[in-house]
PDB file of C-alpha atoms in Angstrom:
ATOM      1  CA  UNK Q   1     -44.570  64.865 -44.410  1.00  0.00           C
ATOM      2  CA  UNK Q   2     -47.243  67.648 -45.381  1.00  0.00           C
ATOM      3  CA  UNK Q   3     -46.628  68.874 -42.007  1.00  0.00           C
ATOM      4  CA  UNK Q   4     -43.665  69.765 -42.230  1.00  0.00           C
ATOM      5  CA  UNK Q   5     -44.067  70.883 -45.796  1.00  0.00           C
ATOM      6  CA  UNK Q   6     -46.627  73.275 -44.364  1.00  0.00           C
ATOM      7  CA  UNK Q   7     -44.167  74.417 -41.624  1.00  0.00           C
ATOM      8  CA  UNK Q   8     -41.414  74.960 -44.601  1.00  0.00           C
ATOM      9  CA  UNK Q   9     -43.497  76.795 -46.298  1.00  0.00           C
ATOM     10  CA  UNK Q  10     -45.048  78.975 -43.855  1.00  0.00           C
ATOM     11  CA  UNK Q  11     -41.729  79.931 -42.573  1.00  0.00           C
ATOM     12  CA  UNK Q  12     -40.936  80.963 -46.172  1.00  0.00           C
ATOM     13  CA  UNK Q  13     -43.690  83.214 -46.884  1.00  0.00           C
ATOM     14  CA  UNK Q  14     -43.516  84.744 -43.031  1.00  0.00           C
ATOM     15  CA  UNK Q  15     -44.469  88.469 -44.085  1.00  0.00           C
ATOM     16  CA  UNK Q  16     -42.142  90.881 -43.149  1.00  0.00           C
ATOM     17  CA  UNK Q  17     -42.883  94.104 -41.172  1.00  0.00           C
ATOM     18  CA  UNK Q  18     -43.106  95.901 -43.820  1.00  0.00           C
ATOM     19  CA  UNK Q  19     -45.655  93.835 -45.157  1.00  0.00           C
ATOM     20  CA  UNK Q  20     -47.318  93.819 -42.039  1.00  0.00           C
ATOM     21  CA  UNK Q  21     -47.288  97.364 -41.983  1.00  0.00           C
ATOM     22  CA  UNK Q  22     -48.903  97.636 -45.506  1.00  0.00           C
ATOM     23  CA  UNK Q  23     -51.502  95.203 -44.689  1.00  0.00           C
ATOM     24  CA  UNK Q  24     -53.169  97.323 -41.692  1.00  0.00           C
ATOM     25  CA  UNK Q  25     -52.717 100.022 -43.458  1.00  0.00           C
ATOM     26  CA  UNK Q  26     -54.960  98.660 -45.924  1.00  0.00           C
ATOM     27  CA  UNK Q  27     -57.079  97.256 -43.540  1.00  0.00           C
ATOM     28  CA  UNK Q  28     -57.468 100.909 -41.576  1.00  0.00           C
ATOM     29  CA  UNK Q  29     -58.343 102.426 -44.841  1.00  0.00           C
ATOM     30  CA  UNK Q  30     -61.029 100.205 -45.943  1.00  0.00           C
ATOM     31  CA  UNK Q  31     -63.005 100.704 -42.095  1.00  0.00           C
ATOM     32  CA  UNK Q  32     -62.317 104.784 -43.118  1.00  0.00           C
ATOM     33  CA  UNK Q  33     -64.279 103.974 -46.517  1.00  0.00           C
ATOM     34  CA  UNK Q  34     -66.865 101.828 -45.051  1.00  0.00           C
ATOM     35  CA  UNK Q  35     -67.585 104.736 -42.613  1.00  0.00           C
ATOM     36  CA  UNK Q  36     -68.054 106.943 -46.027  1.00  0.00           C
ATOM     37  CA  UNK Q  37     -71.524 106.609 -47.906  1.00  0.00           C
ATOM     38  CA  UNK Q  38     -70.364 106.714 -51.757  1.00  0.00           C
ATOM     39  CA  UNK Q  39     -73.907 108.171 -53.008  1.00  0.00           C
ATOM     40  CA  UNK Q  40     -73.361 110.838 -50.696  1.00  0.00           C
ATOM     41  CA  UNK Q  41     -69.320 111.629 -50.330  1.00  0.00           C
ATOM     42  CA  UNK Q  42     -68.047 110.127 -53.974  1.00  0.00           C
ATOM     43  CA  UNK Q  43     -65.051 112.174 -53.765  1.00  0.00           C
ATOM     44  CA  UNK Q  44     -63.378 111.165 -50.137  1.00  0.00           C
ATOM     45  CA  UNK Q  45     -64.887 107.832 -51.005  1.00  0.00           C
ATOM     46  CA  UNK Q  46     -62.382 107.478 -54.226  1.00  0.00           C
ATOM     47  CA  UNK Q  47     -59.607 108.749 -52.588  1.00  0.00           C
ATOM     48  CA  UNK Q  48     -59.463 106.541 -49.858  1.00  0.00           C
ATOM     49  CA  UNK Q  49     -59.753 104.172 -52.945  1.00  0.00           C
ATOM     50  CA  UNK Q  50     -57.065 105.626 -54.211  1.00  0.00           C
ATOM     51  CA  UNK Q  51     -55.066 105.322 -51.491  1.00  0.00           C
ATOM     52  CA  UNK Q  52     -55.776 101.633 -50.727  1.00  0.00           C
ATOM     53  CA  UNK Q  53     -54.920 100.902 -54.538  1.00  0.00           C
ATOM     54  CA  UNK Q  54     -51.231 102.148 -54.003  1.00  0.00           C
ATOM     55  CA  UNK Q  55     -50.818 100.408 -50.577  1.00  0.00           C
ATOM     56  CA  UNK Q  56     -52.008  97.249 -52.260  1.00  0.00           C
ATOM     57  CA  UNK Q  57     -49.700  97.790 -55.518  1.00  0.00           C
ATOM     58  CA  UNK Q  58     -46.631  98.696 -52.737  1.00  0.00           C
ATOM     59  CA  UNK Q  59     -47.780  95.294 -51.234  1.00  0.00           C
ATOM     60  CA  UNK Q  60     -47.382  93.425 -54.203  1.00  0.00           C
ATOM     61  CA  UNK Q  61     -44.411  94.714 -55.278  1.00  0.00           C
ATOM     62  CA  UNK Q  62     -42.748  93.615 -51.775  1.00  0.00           C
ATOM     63  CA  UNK Q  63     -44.161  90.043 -51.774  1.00  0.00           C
ATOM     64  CA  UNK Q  64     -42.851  89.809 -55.667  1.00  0.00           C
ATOM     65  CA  UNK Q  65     -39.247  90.920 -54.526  1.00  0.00           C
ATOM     66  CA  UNK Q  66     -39.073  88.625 -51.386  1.00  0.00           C
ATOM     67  CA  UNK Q  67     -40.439  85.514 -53.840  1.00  0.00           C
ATOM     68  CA  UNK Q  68     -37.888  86.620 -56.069  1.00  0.00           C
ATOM     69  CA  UNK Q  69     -34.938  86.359 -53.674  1.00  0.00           C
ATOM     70  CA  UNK Q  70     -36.393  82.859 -52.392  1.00  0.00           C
ATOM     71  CA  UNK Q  71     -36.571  81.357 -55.661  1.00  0.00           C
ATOM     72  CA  UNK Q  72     -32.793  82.481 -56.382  1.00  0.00           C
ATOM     73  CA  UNK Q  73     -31.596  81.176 -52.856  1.00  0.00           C
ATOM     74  CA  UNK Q  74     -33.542  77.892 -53.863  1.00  0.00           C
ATOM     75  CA  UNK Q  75     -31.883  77.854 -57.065  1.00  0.00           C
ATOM     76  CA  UNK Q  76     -28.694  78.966 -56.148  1.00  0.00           C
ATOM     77  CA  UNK Q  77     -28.498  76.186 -53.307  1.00  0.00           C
ATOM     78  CA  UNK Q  78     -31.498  73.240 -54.018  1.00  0.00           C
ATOM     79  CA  UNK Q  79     -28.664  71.538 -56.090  1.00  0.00           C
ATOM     80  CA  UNK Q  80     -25.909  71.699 -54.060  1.00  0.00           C
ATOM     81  CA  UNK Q  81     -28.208  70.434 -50.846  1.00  0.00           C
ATOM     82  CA  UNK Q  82     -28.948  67.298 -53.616  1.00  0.00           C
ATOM     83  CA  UNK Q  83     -25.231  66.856 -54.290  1.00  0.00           C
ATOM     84  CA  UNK Q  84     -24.392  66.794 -50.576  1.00  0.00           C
ATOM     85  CA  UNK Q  85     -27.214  64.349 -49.800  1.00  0.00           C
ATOM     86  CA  UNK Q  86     -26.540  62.101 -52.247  1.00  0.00           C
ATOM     87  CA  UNK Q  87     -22.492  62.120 -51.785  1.00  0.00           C
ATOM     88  CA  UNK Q  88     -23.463  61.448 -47.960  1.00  0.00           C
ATOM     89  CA  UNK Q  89     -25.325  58.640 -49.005  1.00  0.00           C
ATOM     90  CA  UNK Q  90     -23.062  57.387 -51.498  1.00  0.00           C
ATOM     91  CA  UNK Q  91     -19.960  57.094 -49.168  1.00  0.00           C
ATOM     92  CA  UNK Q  92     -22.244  55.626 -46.613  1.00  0.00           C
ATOM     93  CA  UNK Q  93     -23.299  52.999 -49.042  1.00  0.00           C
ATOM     94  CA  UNK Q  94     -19.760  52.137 -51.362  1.00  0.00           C
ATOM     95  CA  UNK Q  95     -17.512  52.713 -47.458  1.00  0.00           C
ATOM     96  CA  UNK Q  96     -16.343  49.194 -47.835  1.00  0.00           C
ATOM     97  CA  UNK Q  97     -15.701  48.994 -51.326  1.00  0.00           C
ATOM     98  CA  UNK Q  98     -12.654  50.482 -53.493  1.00  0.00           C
ATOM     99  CA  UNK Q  99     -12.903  52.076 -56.052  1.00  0.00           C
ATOM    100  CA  UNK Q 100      -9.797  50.755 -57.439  1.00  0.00           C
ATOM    101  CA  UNK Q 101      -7.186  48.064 -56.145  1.00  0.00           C
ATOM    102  CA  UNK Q 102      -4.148  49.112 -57.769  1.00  0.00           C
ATOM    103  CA  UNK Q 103      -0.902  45.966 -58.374  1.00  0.00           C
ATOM    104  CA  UNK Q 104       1.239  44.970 -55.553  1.00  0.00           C
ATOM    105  CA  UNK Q 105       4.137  46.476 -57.461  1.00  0.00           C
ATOM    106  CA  UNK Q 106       2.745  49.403 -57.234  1.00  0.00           C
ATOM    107  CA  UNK Q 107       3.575  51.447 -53.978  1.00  0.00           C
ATOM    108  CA  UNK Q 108       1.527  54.395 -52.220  1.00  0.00           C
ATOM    109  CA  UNK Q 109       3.994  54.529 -49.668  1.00  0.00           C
ATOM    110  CA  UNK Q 110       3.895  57.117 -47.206  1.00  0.00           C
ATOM    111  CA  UNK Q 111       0.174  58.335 -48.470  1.00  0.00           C
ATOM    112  CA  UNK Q 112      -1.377  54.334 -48.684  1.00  0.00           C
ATOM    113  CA  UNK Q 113      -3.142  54.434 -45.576  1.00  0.00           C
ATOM    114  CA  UNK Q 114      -4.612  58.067 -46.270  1.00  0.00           C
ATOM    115  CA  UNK Q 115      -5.639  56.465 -49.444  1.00  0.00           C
ATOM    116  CA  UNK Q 116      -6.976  53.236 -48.899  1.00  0.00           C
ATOM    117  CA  UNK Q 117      -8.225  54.183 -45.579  1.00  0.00           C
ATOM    118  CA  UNK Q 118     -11.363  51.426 -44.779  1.00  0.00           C
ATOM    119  CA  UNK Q 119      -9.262  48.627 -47.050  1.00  0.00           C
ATOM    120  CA  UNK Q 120      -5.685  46.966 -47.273  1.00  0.00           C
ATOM    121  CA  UNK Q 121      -3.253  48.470 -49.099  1.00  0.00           C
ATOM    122  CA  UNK Q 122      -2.803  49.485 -52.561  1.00  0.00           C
ATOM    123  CA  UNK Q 123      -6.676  50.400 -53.145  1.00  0.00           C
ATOM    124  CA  UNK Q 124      -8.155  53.982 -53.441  1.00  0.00           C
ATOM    125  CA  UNK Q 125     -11.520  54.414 -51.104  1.00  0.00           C
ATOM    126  CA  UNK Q 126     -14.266  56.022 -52.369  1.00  0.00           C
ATOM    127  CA  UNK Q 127     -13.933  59.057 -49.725  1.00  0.00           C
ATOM    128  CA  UNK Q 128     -10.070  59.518 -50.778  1.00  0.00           C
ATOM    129  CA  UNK Q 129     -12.095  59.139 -54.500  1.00  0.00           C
ATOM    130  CA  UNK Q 130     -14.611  62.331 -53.836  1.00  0.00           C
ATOM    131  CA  UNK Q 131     -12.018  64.388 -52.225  1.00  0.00           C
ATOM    132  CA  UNK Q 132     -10.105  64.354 -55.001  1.00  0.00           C
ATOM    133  CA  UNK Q 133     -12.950  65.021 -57.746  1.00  0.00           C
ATOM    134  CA  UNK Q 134     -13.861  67.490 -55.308  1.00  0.00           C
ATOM    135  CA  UNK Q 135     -10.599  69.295 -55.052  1.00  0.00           C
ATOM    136  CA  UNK Q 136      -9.636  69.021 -58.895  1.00  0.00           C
ATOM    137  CA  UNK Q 137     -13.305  70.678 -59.359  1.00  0.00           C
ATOM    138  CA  UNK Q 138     -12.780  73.467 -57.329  1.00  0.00           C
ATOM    139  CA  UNK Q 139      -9.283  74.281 -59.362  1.00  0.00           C
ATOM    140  CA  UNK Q 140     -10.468  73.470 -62.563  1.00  0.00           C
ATOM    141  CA  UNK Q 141     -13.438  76.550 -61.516  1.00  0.00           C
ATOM    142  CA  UNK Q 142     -10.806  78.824 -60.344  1.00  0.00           C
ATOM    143  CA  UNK Q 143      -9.253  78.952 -63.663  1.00  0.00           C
ATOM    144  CA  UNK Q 144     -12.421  79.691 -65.282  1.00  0.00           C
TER     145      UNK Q 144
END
């Protein structure tokens, strides 16, 4: 399991070329200053300090905006992966039990076998159940 967490997670926080870009361009400017003595050549020596300050504050601003984005995706569609799993699960689990078994006077002719589908007649199934919450959700946020 922590494998595949790690593999998750690794392929979320992939850089991007941009951010690869930014990170040898750091890397390039800190072998420049190593090169420079700063007793002897303070000035070039704090400009290429400079300079790797606002590649490394351009870096940080592009990991914050990709984390950003993946913590909106993951909160824009964690829940709805939940939902789907557990309604998955759920029809697995109630598939041979109705919801509700309605009188024999009661007649859902032509519909009753689209209905009832895994029982007898006259009961409502638990997927004919969720299509229907499912369908009278989706109107009821139209209207909104």
């Amino acid at each position: 399991m922590n494998h595949l967490k790690l593999l998750i997670l690794k392929w979320i926080n992939k850089p991007t070329s941009k951010e690869k870009e930014l990170t040898s361009k750091i890397n390039e400017l800190k072998k420049s200053q190593e090169s420079v003595s700063i007793t002897e050549n303070f000035s070039k020596y704090s400009k290429i300090q400079r300079q790797i300050n606002k590649v490394e504050e351009e870096l940080s601003n592009s990991r914050n905006e990709r984390n950003n984005i993946t913590i909106q995706l993951g909160f824009a569609y964690g829940p709805k992966v939940v939902l789907g799993f557990l309604l998955v699960t759920l029809s697995i689990y109630y598939r041979g039990t109705p919801i509700i078994t309605l009188d024999n006077s009661i007649d859902l002719t032509p519909f009753s076998f689209l209905i009832s589908y895994p029982h007898g007649a006259n009961a409502v199934s638990f997927h004919f159940w969720i299509l229907c919450s499912s369908a009278t959700a989706r109107l009821i946020k139209l209207k909104n």
